[in-house]
Structures are given as C-alpha cells and as structure tokens.
Coordinates of C-alpha atoms in Angstrom, one line a residue:
Chain V
M7 CA 7.1 34.8 -60.5
N8 CA 10.3 33.7 -58.8
A9 CA 10.5 31.1 -55.9
R10 CA 10.6 33.8 -53.2
E11 CA 7.6 35.6 -54.6
M12 CA 5.7 32.3 -54.7
R13 CA 6.6 31.4 -51.1
R14 CA 5.4 34.8 -50.0
A15 CA 2.1 34.5 -52.0
L16 CA 1.5 31.0 -50.5
A17 CA 2.2 32.2 -47.0
A18 CA -0.1 35.1 -47.5
A19 CA -2.9 32.8 -48.6
D20 CA -2.8 30.8 -45.4
P21 CA -6.5 30.8 -44.3
V22 CA -5.5 30.5 -40.6
G23 CA -4.7 33.7 -38.9
R24 CA -2.6 32.3 -36.1
E25 CA -3.2 35.3 -33.8
R26 CA -6.9 34.5 -34.1
L27 CA -6.3 31.2 -32.4
D28 CA -4.1 32.6 -29.6
G29 CA -7.2 33.2 -27.4
L30 CA -8.3 29.6 -27.5
D31 CA -7.8 27.8 -24.2
F32 CA -6.9 24.2 -25.2
E33 CA -6.4 23.2 -21.6
A34 CA -10.0 24.2 -20.7
M35 CA -11.2 21.6 -23.2
E36 CA -9.1 18.8 -21.8
A37 CA -12.0 17.6 -19.6
D38 CA -14.2 17.1 -22.7
L39 CA -11.4 15.2 -24.5
L40 CA -10.9 12.9 -21.5
A41 CA -14.6 12.4 -21.2
D42 CA -14.6 11.3 -24.9
V43 CA -11.8 9.0 -24.0
D44 CA -13.7 7.6 -21.0
G45 CA -16.5 6.7 -23.3
E46 CA -14.1 4.6 -25.2
R47 CA -12.4 3.2 -22.2
E48 CA -14.3 -0.1 -22.2
A49 CA -12.8 -1.0 -25.6
L50 CA -9.4 0.4 -24.7
E51 CA -8.9 -1.2 -21.3
V52 CA -5.3 -2.3 -21.2
E53 CA -4.5 -5.8 -20.0
P54 CA -3.6 -6.0 -16.4
A55 CA 0.0 -6.6 -15.7
R56 CA 0.7 -10.3 -15.6
T57 CA 2.2 -11.4 -12.3
R58 CA 5.0 -13.8 -12.2
L59 CA 4.4 -16.1 -9.2
V60 CA 7.5 -18.0 -8.3
G61 CA 7.0 -21.7 -7.7
R62 CA 3.3 -22.0 -7.7
S63 CA 0.2 -20.6 -9.4
R64 CA -2.3 -18.2 -7.8
L65 CA -4.9 -21.0 -7.6
A66 CA -2.4 -23.2 -5.7
L67 CA -1.6 -20.3 -3.5
G68 CA -5.3 -19.8 -2.7
I69 CA -5.7 -23.4 -1.7
G70 CA -2.5 -23.1 0.3
V71 CA -3.8 -20.2 2.3
A72 CA -6.8 -22.2 3.3
S73 CA -4.7 -25.1 4.5
V74 CA -1.8 -23.5 6.1
A75 CA -3.4 -23.4 9.5
A76 CA -3.8 -27.2 9.4
L77 CA -0.3 -27.5 8.2
V78 CA 1.0 -25.4 11.2
V79 CA -0.8 -27.8 13.6
V80 CA 0.7 -30.8 11.9
F81 CA 4.1 -29.2 11.9
L82 CA 3.9 -28.5 15.7
I83 CA 2.7 -32.0 16.6
L84 CA 5.4 -33.7 14.5
G85 CA 8.0 -31.3 15.9
G86 CA 8.9 -30.1 12.4
G87 CA 10.1 -33.6 11.2
S88 CA 13.6 -34.1 10.1
G89 CA 15.9 -32.4 7.6
E90 CA 14.8 -29.1 6.1
P91 CA 11.9 -27.6 8.0
T92 CA 8.7 -27.5 6.1
K93 CA 7.9 -23.9 5.2
A94 CA 4.4 -23.2 6.4
Y95 CA 3.2 -19.8 7.6
N96 CA -0.1 -19.4 9.5
A97 CA -3.0 -17.8 7.7
D98 CA -2.6 -14.4 9.4
L99 CA 1.0 -14.2 8.1
V100 CA -0.1 -15.2 4.6
R101 CA -2.9 -12.6 4.7
F102 CA -0.6 -9.8 5.7
A103 CA 2.1 -10.8 3.3
E104 CA -0.6 -10.5 0.6
S105 CA -1.6 -7.1 1.9
T106 CA 1.8 -6.0 0.4
P107 CA 2.6 -6.0 -3.3
L108 CA 4.7 -9.2 -2.7
L109 CA 7.8 -7.7 -4.3
L110 CA 11.4 -8.5 -3.6
L111 CA 14.6 -7.0 -4.9
E112 CA 16.4 -10.0 -6.2
G113 CA 19.7 -8.5 -6.9
P114 CA 22.9 -10.4 -6.1
G115 CA 23.6 -10.0 -2.4
W116 CA 20.6 -7.8 -1.7
R117 CA 18.2 -8.5 1.2
V118 CA 15.3 -7.0 3.1
Q119 CA 16.4 -4.7 5.9
D120 CA 13.0 -3.6 7.1
V121 CA 9.3 -3.6 6.3
T122 CA 6.6 -1.4 7.8
E123 CA 3.0 -1.1 6.9
S124 CA 0.1 1.0 8.2
R125 CA -3.5 1.2 7.5
S126 CA -5.2 4.3 6.3
R127 CA -8.7 5.1 5.4
E128 CA -8.1 4.2 1.7
G129 CA -6.2 0.9 2.4
T130 CA -2.8 -0.4 3.4
E131 CA 0.3 1.5 2.7
G132 CA 3.8 0.5 3.5
Q133 CA 7.5 0.5 2.7
M134 CA 10.3 -1.9 2.4
E135 CA 14.0 -1.2 2.6
F136 CA 16.4 -3.4 0.7
V137 CA 20.2 -3.2 1.4
T138 CA 23.3 -5.0 0.4
G139 CA 26.4 -5.2 2.6
K140 CA 26.4 -3.9 6.1
P141 CA 23.1 -2.7 7.7
I142 CA 22.4 1.0 6.9
P143 CA 21.0 3.1 9.7
Y144 CA 18.7 6.0 8.8
E145 CA 20.6 9.3 8.2
T146 CA 20.1 12.2 10.5
L147 CA 19.7 15.0 8.0
Q148 CA 19.9 18.7 8.6
I149 CA 18.3 21.0 6.2
T150 CA 19.4 24.6 5.8
G151 CA 18.6 27.4 3.5
N152 CA 15.3 28.5 2.1
E153 CA 13.0 27.6 -0.8
A154 CA 13.9 30.6 -2.9
E155 CA 17.6 30.1 -2.8
G156 CA 17.5 26.3 -2.6
E157 CA 17.6 24.1 0.5
R158 CA 20.8 22.4 1.4
V159 CA 21.0 19.1 3.2
E160 CA 23.7 18.0 5.5
G161 CA 24.4 14.7 7.1
L162 CA 23.8 12.5 4.0
A163 CA 25.6 9.2 4.1
P164 CA 28.3 9.0 1.4
A165 CA 27.2 7.9 -2.1
A166 CA 28.8 4.5 -1.7
V167 CA 26.5 3.9 1.3
R168 CA 23.4 5.4 -0.1
Q169 CA 23.8 3.3 -3.3
R170 CA 23.5 0.2 -1.2
R171 CA 19.9 0.9 -0.3
V172 CA 16.7 0.8 -2.2
E173 CA 13.3 1.9 -0.8
L174 CA 10.1 0.6 -2.1
R175 CA 6.9 2.3 -1.1
W176 CA 3.3 1.5 -1.9
R177 CA 0.1 3.4 -1.3
P178 CA -3.5 2.6 -2.3
E179 CA -4.4 4.2 -5.6
A180 CA -7.7 5.3 -4.0
A181 CA -5.7 7.8 -2.0
E182 CA -3.9 9.3 -5.0
S183 CA -3.8 7.9 -8.5
L184 CA -0.6 7.5 -10.5
A185 CA -1.6 10.3 -12.8
E186 CA -2.0 12.6 -9.8
V187 CA 1.3 11.5 -8.3
I188 CA 3.1 12.1 -11.7
A189 CA 1.4 15.4 -12.1
N190 CA 2.7 16.4 -8.7
R191 CA 6.2 15.3 -9.6
R192 CA 6.1 17.5 -12.6
E193 CA 5.3 20.5 -10.4
Y194 CA 8.6 20.2 -8.5
I195 CA 11.5 22.2 -9.6
H196 CA 15.2 21.2 -9.6
P197 CA 18.2 23.4 -9.9
H198 CA 19.4 21.5 -13.0
G199 CA 15.9 21.2 -14.5
K200 CA 13.5 18.3 -14.3
H201 CA 14.1 15.2 -16.4
F202 CA 11.8 12.2 -16.8
V203 CA 12.2 8.9 -18.6
R204 CA 10.4 5.7 -18.8
L205 CA 11.9 2.4 -17.8
P206 CA 10.5 -1.1 -17.8
V207 CA 9.6 -2.6 -14.4
L208 CA 7.9 -6.0 -13.8
D209 CA 5.4 -6.2 -16.6
T210 CA 4.7 -2.5 -17.0
T211 CA 6.5 0.8 -17.5
A212 CA 7.7 3.1 -14.8
F213 CA 7.7 6.8 -15.0
V214 CA 11.2 7.8 -13.7
D215 CA 12.0 11.1 -12.2
T216 CA 15.8 11.3 -12.5
R217 CA 16.0 14.4 -10.4
P218 CA 13.6 14.1 -7.6
E219 CA 15.7 15.8 -5.0
V220 CA 14.7 19.1 -3.5
F221 CA 18.2 20.0 -2.2
V222 CA 20.7 22.0 -4.3
N223 CA 23.7 20.0 -3.3
Q224 CA 22.4 16.6 -4.3
G225 CA 23.6 14.3 -6.9
G226 CA 26.3 14.8 -9.4
P227 CA 28.4 12.6 -11.6
G228 CA 28.2 9.1 -10.3
D229 CA 25.7 9.9 -7.6
R230 CA 22.1 10.4 -8.5
E231 CA 18.9 10.0 -6.6
M232 CA 16.1 8.7 -8.7
L233 CA 12.4 7.9 -8.2
A234 CA 10.4 5.4 -10.3
L235 CA 6.6 5.4 -10.2
W236 CA 4.2 2.9 -11.5
S237 CA 0.9 1.3 -10.5
E238 CA -0.1 -2.3 -10.0
A239 CA -3.0 -4.1 -8.5
G240 CA -4.6 -1.0 -6.9
Y241 CA -1.3 0.3 -5.5
V242 CA 0.8 3.2 -6.6
L243 CA 4.4 2.0 -6.2
E244 CA 7.5 4.2 -5.7
M245 CA 11.1 3.0 -5.8
H246 CA 13.7 5.4 -4.5
A247 CA 17.3 4.7 -5.1
A248 CA 20.6 6.4 -5.1
V249 CA 22.4 5.2 -8.2
A250 CA 25.5 5.9 -10.2
D251 CA 23.5 6.6 -13.4
L252 CA 20.3 5.7 -15.2
A253 CA 21.6 2.2 -16.0
G254 CA 21.9 1.6 -12.3
M255 CA 18.2 2.5 -11.9
E256 CA 17.3 0.3 -14.8
E257 CA 19.2 -2.6 -13.2
R258 CA 17.5 -2.2 -9.8
L259 CA 14.0 -2.0 -11.4
D260 CA 14.9 -5.1 -13.3
W261 CA 15.7 -6.9 -10.1
L262 CA 12.2 -6.3 -8.7
T263 CA 10.4 -9.6 -8.8
K264 CA 6.9 -10.6 -7.9
V265 CA 6.9 -13.6 -5.6
D266 CA 4.4 -15.7 -3.7
S267 CA 3.7 -15.1 0.0
T268 CA 5.9 -18.0 1.2
T269 CA 8.9 -16.7 -0.7
W270 CA 8.2 -13.2 0.5
L271 CA 7.9 -14.3 4.2
D272 CA 11.1 -16.3 3.9
A273 CA 12.9 -13.1 2.9
M274 CA 11.7 -11.2 6.0
P275 CA 14.5 -10.4 8.6
A276 CA 14.1 -11.5 12.2
K277 CA 13.5 -8.0 13.4
V278 CA 10.2 -7.7 11.4
V279 CA 7.6 -8.9 13.9
K280 CA 5.5 -11.6 12.4
A281 CA 1.9 -11.8 13.2
A282 CA 2.4 -15.3 14.8
D283 CA 4.8 -13.8 17.2
H284 CA 2.7 -10.7 18.0
R285 CA 1.4 -12.1 21.4
A286 CA 4.9 -13.1 22.5
A287 CA 6.4 -9.8 21.3
V288 CA 3.8 -7.8 23.3
A289 CA 4.4 -9.9 26.4
G290 CA 8.1 -9.3 26.1
M291 CA 7.7 -5.5 25.6
L292 CA 5.4 -5.2 28.7
R293 CA 8.3 -6.3 30.9
G294 CA 9.2 -3.5 33.4
I295 CA 6.0 -1.5 32.7
P296 CA 3.6 -0.9 35.6
L297 CA 0.1 -1.8 34.3
P298 CA -3.2 -0.2 35.2
R299 CA -6.1 -2.4 36.3
T300 CA -7.9 -1.7 33.1
F301 CA -5.1 -3.2 31.0
A302 CA -5.3 -6.5 29.1
P303 CA -2.9 -7.6 26.4
S304 CA -5.8 -7.8 24.0
R305 CA -6.1 -4.0 24.2
V306 CA -2.8 -3.6 22.3
P307 CA -3.9 -3.2 18.7
D308 CA -2.8 -6.1 16.5
E309 CA -3.1 -4.6 13.0
G310 CA -2.3 -7.8 11.3
L311 CA 0.3 -6.0 9.3
T312 CA 4.0 -6.4 8.8
T313 CA 5.3 -4.0 11.4
N314 CA 8.7 -3.6 13.0
R315 CA 9.4 -3.6 16.7
Y316 CA 9.2 0.2 16.8
Q317 CA 5.6 0.2 15.6
V318 CA 4.6 -2.7 17.9
G319 CA 6.4 -1.0 20.7
A320 CA 4.5 2.2 20.1
N321 CA 1.3 0.3 20.3
V322 CA 2.3 -1.4 23.5
A323 CA 3.7 1.6 25.4
G324 CA 1.0 3.8 23.9
T325 CA -1.8 1.6 25.1
V326 CA -0.5 1.5 28.6
A327 CA 0.2 5.2 28.7
C328 CA -3.3 6.1 27.3
L329 CA -4.9 3.9 30.0
W330 CA -2.9 5.7 32.7
L331 CA -3.8 9.0 31.2
R332 CA -7.5 8.1 31.1
Q333 CA -7.3 7.2 34.8
W334 CA -5.6 10.5 35.5
G335 CA -8.1 12.5 33.5
E336 CA -11.1 10.8 35.2
A337 CA -9.5 11.4 38.6
Q338 CA -8.9 15.1 37.8
R339 CA -12.6 15.4 36.9
T340 CA -13.9 13.6 40.0
G341 CA -11.3 14.8 42.4
D342 CA -10.0 11.3 43.1
T343 CA -6.5 12.4 44.2
A344 CA -5.3 8.9 45.1
A345 CA -6.1 7.6 41.5
A346 CA -4.5 10.7 40.0
A347 CA -1.3 10.2 42.1
E348 CA -1.2 6.5 41.2
A349 CA -1.2 7.4 37.5
V350 CA 1.4 10.1 37.9
R351 CA 3.7 7.7 39.8
A352 CA 3.3 5.0 37.1
M353 CA 4.0 7.3 34.3
A354 CA 7.0 8.7 36.1
T355 CA 8.7 5.3 35.5
A356 CA 8.3 5.6 31.8
R357 CA 11.9 6.8 31.5
H358 CA 12.9 3.3 32.4
W359 CA 10.5 1.3 30.3
P360 CA 12.8 -1.0 28.4
I361 CA 10.8 -0.9 25.1
L362 CA 10.9 2.9 25.1
R363 CA 14.6 3.0 25.7
E364 CA 15.0 0.6 22.8
M365 CA 12.7 2.6 20.6
S366 CA 14.4 5.9 21.4
R367 CA 17.3 4.9 19.1
D368 CA 15.0 4.9 16.1
G369 CA 12.5 7.7 16.6
A370 CA 10.8 10.3 18.8
Y371 CA 7.7 8.4 20.1
P372 CA 9.5 7.7 23.5
Q373 CA 10.5 11.4 23.8
V374 CA 6.9 12.6 23.3
L375 CA 5.6 10.1 25.9
W376 CA 8.3 11.1 28.4
E377 CA 7.5 14.8 28.0
I378 CA 3.8 14.1 28.7
A379 CA 4.6 12.0 31.7
A380 CA 6.9 14.7 33.0
A381 CA 4.0 17.3 32.7
M382 CA 1.5 15.2 34.6
P383 CA 2.5 16.5 38.1
Q384 CA 1.9 20.1 37.0
G385 CA -1.3 19.2 35.2
Y386 CA -0.7 21.1 31.9
F387 CA 1.6 21.0 29.0
G388 CA 3.9 24.0 28.7
W389 CA 4.0 25.2 25.1
D390 CA 5.9 28.3 24.2
G391 CA 4.8 30.0 27.5
H392 CA 1.2 28.8 27.1
H393 CA -0.6 26.2 29.3
R394 CA -1.9 23.6 26.9
D395 CA -4.5 21.0 28.0
L396 CA -2.4 18.0 28.8
L397 CA -5.0 15.4 27.7
A398 CA -5.5 17.1 24.4
H399 CA -1.8 17.1 23.8
A400 CA -1.5 13.5 24.8
E401 CA -4.0 12.4 22.2
G402 CA -1.0 12.7 19.9
L403 CA 0.2 9.3 21.3
G404 CA -2.6 7.8 19.2
C405 CA -5.0 7.1 22.1
A406 CA -8.2 7.7 20.1
R407 CA -6.8 5.3 17.5
F408 CA -6.3 2.7 20.2
G409 CA -10.0 3.1 21.1
L410 CA -8.9 4.9 24.3
P411 CA -9.8 8.6 23.7
L412 CA -8.6 11.0 26.5
V413 CA -10.6 14.2 25.9
P414 CA -14.4 14.2 26.7
A415 CA -15.2 15.4 23.2
K416 CA -13.5 12.4 21.6
M417 CA -15.2 10.1 24.2
K418 CA -18.5 11.5 23.2
H419 CA -17.7 11.0 19.5
Q420 CA -16.8 7.4 20.3
R421 CA -20.1 6.8 22.1
E422 CA -22.1 8.3 19.3
R423 CA -20.4 6.0 16.9
G424 CA -21.6 3.1 19.0
V425 CA -18.1 1.9 20.0
P426 CA -18.2 0.1 23.3
P427 CA -16.4 2.2 25.9
P428 CA -13.1 0.9 27.3
P429 CA -13.3 -0.7 30.8
D430 CA -12.3 2.2 33.1
Chain S
M16 CA 1.5 -8.0 -32.4
A17 CA 3.4 -4.9 -33.3
P18 CA 6.1 -3.7 -30.9
G19 CA 4.2 -0.5 -30.3
Q20 CA 1.1 -2.4 -29.4
V21 CA 3.0 -4.6 -26.9
E22 CA 4.3 -1.4 -25.3
M23 CA 0.9 0.0 -25.1
D24 CA -0.5 -3.1 -23.5
A25 CA 2.2 -2.8 -20.8
L26 CA 1.7 0.8 -20.3
G27 CA -0.4 1.6 -17.2
Q28 CA -3.8 3.3 -18.0
E29 CA -2.8 6.3 -16.0
L30 CA 0.6 6.6 -17.5
A31 CA -1.2 6.5 -20.9
Q32 CA -3.6 9.2 -19.9
V33 CA -0.8 11.5 -18.7
R34 CA 1.0 11.0 -22.0
F35 CA -2.2 11.5 -23.9
T36 CA -3.0 14.8 -22.1
K37 CA 0.5 16.0 -22.8
L38 CA 0.1 15.1 -26.5
Y39 CA -3.1 17.1 -26.7
R40 CA -1.6 20.1 -24.9
E41 CA 1.4 20.2 -27.1
Q42 CA -0.2 19.3 -30.4
G43 CA -3.9 20.2 -30.1
R44 CA -3.4 23.6 -31.6
A45 CA -1.2 22.4 -34.5
I46 CA -3.9 19.9 -35.4
L47 CA -6.6 22.5 -35.2
E48 CA -4.7 24.8 -37.5
Y49 CA -4.1 21.9 -39.9
S50 CA -7.8 21.1 -40.0
L51 CA -9.0 24.7 -40.3
R52 CA -6.8 25.1 -43.4
R53 CA -8.5 22.2 -45.1
V54 CA -12.2 22.6 -44.4
E55 CA -14.6 25.4 -45.1
D56 CA -16.6 25.2 -41.9
P57 CA -14.6 25.6 -38.7
E58 CA -17.1 23.2 -37.0
D59 CA -15.8 20.5 -39.3
A60 CA -12.3 21.3 -38.1
A61 CA -13.5 20.8 -34.5
D62 CA -14.7 17.4 -35.4
V63 CA -11.5 16.5 -37.1
V64 CA -9.4 17.5 -34.1
A65 CA -11.6 15.5 -31.7
E66 CA -11.6 12.4 -34.0
T67 CA -7.9 12.6 -34.5
F68 CA -7.2 12.6 -30.8
L69 CA -9.6 9.7 -30.2
V70 CA -7.6 7.8 -32.8
A71 CA -4.4 8.8 -31.0
W72 CA -5.8 7.5 -27.7
R73 CA -6.8 4.2 -29.3
R74 CA -3.3 3.8 -30.8
L75 CA -1.2 5.6 -28.3
G76 CA 1.4 2.9 -28.3
E77 CA 2.1 3.8 -31.9
V78 CA 2.4 7.5 -31.4
P79 CA 6.1 8.4 -31.8
I80 CA 7.8 10.2 -28.9
G81 CA 9.0 13.7 -29.6
D82 CA 8.4 15.8 -32.7
G83 CA 7.4 12.7 -34.6
A84 CA 4.1 12.8 -32.7
R85 CA 3.0 15.9 -34.6
L86 CA 3.8 14.2 -38.0
W87 CA 1.9 11.1 -36.9
L88 CA -1.1 13.2 -35.9
Y89 CA -1.1 15.1 -39.2
G90 CA -1.2 11.7 -40.9
V91 CA -4.2 10.7 -38.9
A92 CA -5.9 14.0 -39.3
R93 CA -5.5 13.7 -43.1
L94 CA -7.3 10.4 -43.1
V95 CA -10.0 11.7 -40.7
L96 CA -10.5 14.6 -43.2
A97 CA -10.8 12.2 -46.1
N98 CA -13.5 10.3 -44.2
L99 CA -15.3 13.5 -43.1
A100 CA -17.6 13.6 -46.0
R101 CA -18.5 10.0 -46.3
A102 CA -18.4 8.9 -42.6
E103 CA -21.5 9.0 -40.5
R104 CA -20.9 12.1 -38.4
R105 CA -20.6 11.6 -34.7
R106 CA -20.1 14.6 -32.5
T107 CA -17.9 14.0 -29.5
R108 CA -17.9 16.2 -26.4
L109 CA -14.6 17.8 -27.4
G110 CA -15.9 18.3 -31.0
R111 CA -19.0 20.0 -29.6
R112 CA -17.1 22.2 -27.2
L113 CA -14.4 23.1 -29.7
A114 CA -17.0 23.9 -32.4
E115 CA -18.8 26.1 -29.9
T116 CA -15.6 27.9 -28.9
L117 CA -14.6 28.4 -32.5
R118 CA -18.1 29.8 -33.2
T119 CA -17.9 32.3 -30.3
E120 CA -14.2 33.2 -30.2
L121 CA -13.3 33.4 -33.9
T122 CA -14.7 36.3 -35.8
A123 CA -15.9 35.4 -39.2
Q124 CA -13.0 35.1 -41.6
P125 CA -13.5 37.4 -44.6
A126 CA -13.5 35.5 -47.9
P127 CA -10.0 35.7 -49.4
Q128 CA -9.5 38.4 -52.0
G129 CA -7.1 39.3 -54.7
E130 CA -3.9 37.4 -54.8
A131 CA -4.8 35.1 -51.9
A132 CA -7.9 34.0 -53.7
E133 CA -5.9 33.3 -56.8
V134 CA -3.3 31.3 -54.9
L135 CA -6.0 29.2 -53.2
R136 CA -7.7 28.6 -56.6
A137 CA -4.4 27.5 -58.1
I138 CA -3.7 25.2 -55.2
G139 CA -7.1 23.7 -55.8
L140 CA -6.1 22.7 -59.3
L141 CA -3.2 20.5 -58.0
G142 CA -3.5 16.8 -57.6
E143 CA -4.4 15.8 -54.0
E144 CA -1.1 14.4 -53.0
D145 CA 1.0 17.2 -54.6
R146 CA -1.3 19.8 -53.0
E147 CA -1.0 18.2 -49.5
L148 CA 2.8 18.1 -49.8
L149 CA 3.0 21.7 -50.8
L150 CA 0.7 22.8 -48.0
L151 CA 2.5 20.7 -45.3
V152 CA 5.8 22.4 -46.3
T153 CA 4.3 25.8 -46.7
W154 CA 1.6 26.2 -44.0
E155 CA 2.7 23.5 -41.5
E156 CA 6.3 24.5 -42.1
L157 CA 7.6 21.0 -42.4
S158 CA 10.7 20.0 -44.2
P159 CA 10.2 17.9 -47.3
S160 CA 11.4 14.7 -45.5
Q161 CA 8.9 15.4 -42.6
A162 CA 6.1 15.9 -45.0
A163 CA 7.1 12.6 -46.7
R164 CA 6.7 10.9 -43.3
V165 CA 3.2 12.3 -43.0
L166 CA 2.2 11.1 -46.5
G167 CA 4.0 7.8 -46.1
I168 CA 6.3 8.3 -49.1
S169 CA 10.1 8.4 -49.5
A170 CA 11.9 11.7 -48.9
L171 CA 13.2 11.5 -52.5
A172 CA 9.7 11.1 -53.9
A173 CA 8.6 14.0 -51.7
R174 CA 11.3 16.3 -53.1
S175 CA 10.6 15.5 -56.6
R176 CA 6.8 15.9 -56.2
L177 CA 7.3 19.1 -54.3
H178 CA 9.3 20.5 -57.2
R179 CA 6.6 19.4 -59.6
A180 CA 3.9 20.9 -57.4
R181 CA 5.7 24.3 -57.2
R182 CA 6.3 24.3 -60.9
R183 CA 2.6 23.6 -61.6
L184 CA 1.4 26.2 -59.1
R185 CA 3.7 28.8 -60.6
Q186 CA 2.5 28.0 -64.1
A187 CA -1.1 28.3 -63.0
L188 CA -0.5 31.6 -61.3
E189 CA 1.5 33.0 -64.2
E190 CA -1.3 31.9 -66.7
R191 CA -3.8 33.7 -64.5
E192 CA -1.6 36.8 -64.4
T193 CA -1.3 36.7 -68.2
E194 CA -5.1 36.2 -68.5
G195 CA -5.6 39.1 -66.2
G196 CA -3.2 41.3 -68.2
E197 CA -4.9 40.4 -71.4
R198 CA -8.3 41.3 -70.1

C-alpha cells in the first residue's frame, strides 16, 4: 500500500459524511448556546471598566456635589475673593454634567465646540463635538444617486477640515445594546467591503468600523471616516472621526479621558447654556416676542441638561407659539373671533422674533414655525394640494411635549393621565 | 495575570458576546464534525460541542483571533472528550438541543464495512497521541504544524510522529491484507 492509497483509504473511512451535516442549522441553536452562557454569567461577569477621575476620587466628588450649593452662596457673598476664582458649580450643573459620560478629548489644541443632550424614554442621550483650530460649521450636504448604484454626497468639507473634528455620541444601553448596534453595523454594505478592527479606548476595547460611510465617493488614501463603538456605565458610546489612517483613529481614542464634573464643566464653551444661566437665557430670548396672558417663564421646559442656545431657543419660542396656537384653537371652537385675531396677529410677528432669526442659521425649527404662523389666517395647512388640520400639523413644534397639547385628542389624553391642564 | 486574561477583563460583555457568537457560527460545525468522528453516540458529540463552547466562553480572552481559533477549539474539544467518560455528565441546553437535532436530522449511519472497517480498526491500534495526530491531519485536514499546535507539541515532533503513525498504520493494514490473503 503506497502513501496515496493509504490517504484514500483513510479519507474513505471518515465516519462523518459531511453532506449529512449540511442540513443542520447552527444559527437556530445559538439561542440555546447563549442561554447556557447566561447560566454561567454570574461567574463570568467581567470587571466594570475602571474610571480615571482626574484630581479627586468619586467619594470626594459625591461630598462635593452636596456642598457646592453652599459654596456658591459663599462665593457670591465674598465676591469670589482675590486671585484665581474658586471653581464651584451649582448642584444642577454638577448633576447634568454627570448625566453625560464625563469624557473629554484631551488632544493637544483640541477643545469642546458644542454639547447637546436630550431625554428619551430610556434615558439621556447626547453628543459632543470636539474641534481643533478654527470653529467648524455643520456641512450642508446634498445626497444624490440611489441605494442600488450607491449614493453620492456633495458639499463635504475638505478632508483637512473634517479631520479637525471629532464627534462623540452616547445613548442609553436600554434603548439599544452594544451588541445590537454592532450587529446593525455589520449589516451595512460598503463599496470597498466592510472592515472592522478593535482598538483600546479608556479602559475597554472599542469595536471600530473603518468604513462606516454609506456614500460611494467617501474616503480614500489619507481621508477615512471611522466609527468606534463601545459601552460604558450604561451608555453605548460612538466616536465618529475623519482621520488619515487607522493610527489617527487610535490616537483620538487614546486622547479620550474620563474627568470629574468640575473639569468637564470647565471645558464647556460659553455658547453652551449652563443650567445656572437658564433663567437669564430664557429672559433674554423672550425679548421682542409678544406673550399671551397664559405665559409664564416657568412654562419653558428646563430639562436640566446641557443644551445649546438652539435647543433652549426652540423651547422658548415653541412654548410661546404653542400657547398662542392653543388660544387660536380654542377661539376657533368657541367662535371667539377677537381672541383668534389676537393670536394670528401675535404669530404674524414671529418672522421678527430675534431668537428665531438667530436659530435660523443653525436649523429649520424657525422655518417650520413661520410656515405655521403664515397658515393661521387661512385656517389650514396646505400640503401638496390638501388642506391639513393646522393644529395637528403644529403639534410638530413639540407642544404636547411642553405640556401644551393643541388637538382635543391629545388634550383628552393629557387629562386621562392626570396631568394638570395648562392655564388657558 | 496572563495578557489574554487582562484583555478579556477589559472587553465589554457585549463585545465578548458578539465575538463568541461569531466563533460559534464559524466553528460550530467543525467542532461537531471533530466530535462525531471520535465518539460512538452522536449525542455524546452534542455534549462535547456544548461543553467546548462553554469553555471557550469562560476563556474567550485566550481564544486566538483568526484561524487559530479552530485549532484552539480542537484542543479544548480533545480535553472535553477525554473527560467525557469520567466526568459527571451535565446536559446543557445546547447539548440537549443539538442531541435532539442529530437524532432527528441524521439518519442512522450504517456500521463501516470492508476496507473502512479495517482502517478504523487499524487506527484504533495506534497510540492515543499518534492516532490523534493522524486524524487531525487526515480528517480535519490540518497541516502537521497546525496539528502540533492542537496537541501542544513542536512541529518537528509532530512530523516525526506522523511519519511513525503512517508507517504503523500501513504495517497494520498490510498485515491484515496478508492475513486475509492467507485465509
């Protein structure tokens, strides 16, 4: 028996007929495997990522939170003392700083350009923008093409500009787990094929999608968009960055640093409205706006979150507009023409509300509000030749969220939930 | 603490689960085939697969990335098989499900006949390590150096043992042929 004959005889003796196994659905058995793993989880629980708090321990921070209010009072009475001002933020500020992951990008010359947060059913989500060099405005992108042939994007800033910006986003894990986010990323396609790597970030490992773009003309040598995903303290974190290469992404991830709330608040730019200034900011934004009798500054939602002027402005202008629209709706239902006319007149001035003019540079909320105001005299919203109920359309301003629902169905829902009705 | 363990500690639980699921999807079948070739009862193979992947989960930080993962899993499955007889049997959910699937989906394999039966008998005469080496190279289609990694021996030792195993197997088969011819 020569070597070849023996190899053939051995192969023929293989007790496993591979085609017999072809019908087995291994994926269908994954749930059972994961259930087995779950049973083991207690013993397998990985250590939570250790956080590096700069300058003080968590315990000291906890005590600090309790005593900052007192500190602020002392600070005000003493006029701040002499020399370097004592850094003390009020308890509200510390609380909302701590509603973020307390991360900073500590790269040389990098700073925070903007921070926004919002509250969803599952928790707080937000994003921070870090830049170096001159401020970078948002790009106005135009997308052409179709999904089958690949979409093209126009209007991107040059790579040199985009590589000066890093975006950090966080969402509660309760909304979508890291595993689900990663599974979704794997579903995407890319003209050059998907490519994933792992890179260290903070005290954990990030899953990095090196080709997260959906547009066919993105990236190339020296210009790559990348997305890092990891989870920490109940958040799924995403870092988006345009980088020259993978090393650039690794460097930016390395710059991310966990800090304490004081350090984090120190890094906030002036344009980020701080909770302590909320009342003053609202008062300033109300200038030049005719107010209905039912308005009170306390009606403007103070979400206690780090929000920029755009978001506070939307809350201020939106609250006023919703109150006028409620008056208009009630007047329409009861036939009170004087009250209806008053509301129409007030809303007709919206084009000149200073806060809306300021906001119109950054987004479309003012435009939507102006279109609604313009439709009030005719009493309906014209949509592709159809007459749409104006109040239903105006709910898009966020009126129900402000506790000021416009349509009777939402008002009924509010009553049923036991929410006290607004003072009409 | 081993570097792999440190990495595992740092790895988020979800990330670990994603990696683990991928490992199972990519290698589950290879481990089942490996196990089926080495047990008589397919249900035992189901338990070996389930137990092997539980070990992989516990030691995910040590599982090599890439093709090394399969070799690592073979090494674990081999130890699980060795423990099969003496260990207290515990049936995991995957083990139960896989055993049931194998029972219903796989038609009964007829007992090997003729030359195949002779080859299997001759293989059974080899020493445990020589036999495993030969099977890894033949049925799992590994290179001698890959098989060496599974067994934790040097590539050089693997080549020399493989040579010895083949020689012994050939002798055993030729003796059998001769006996058959004389009969």
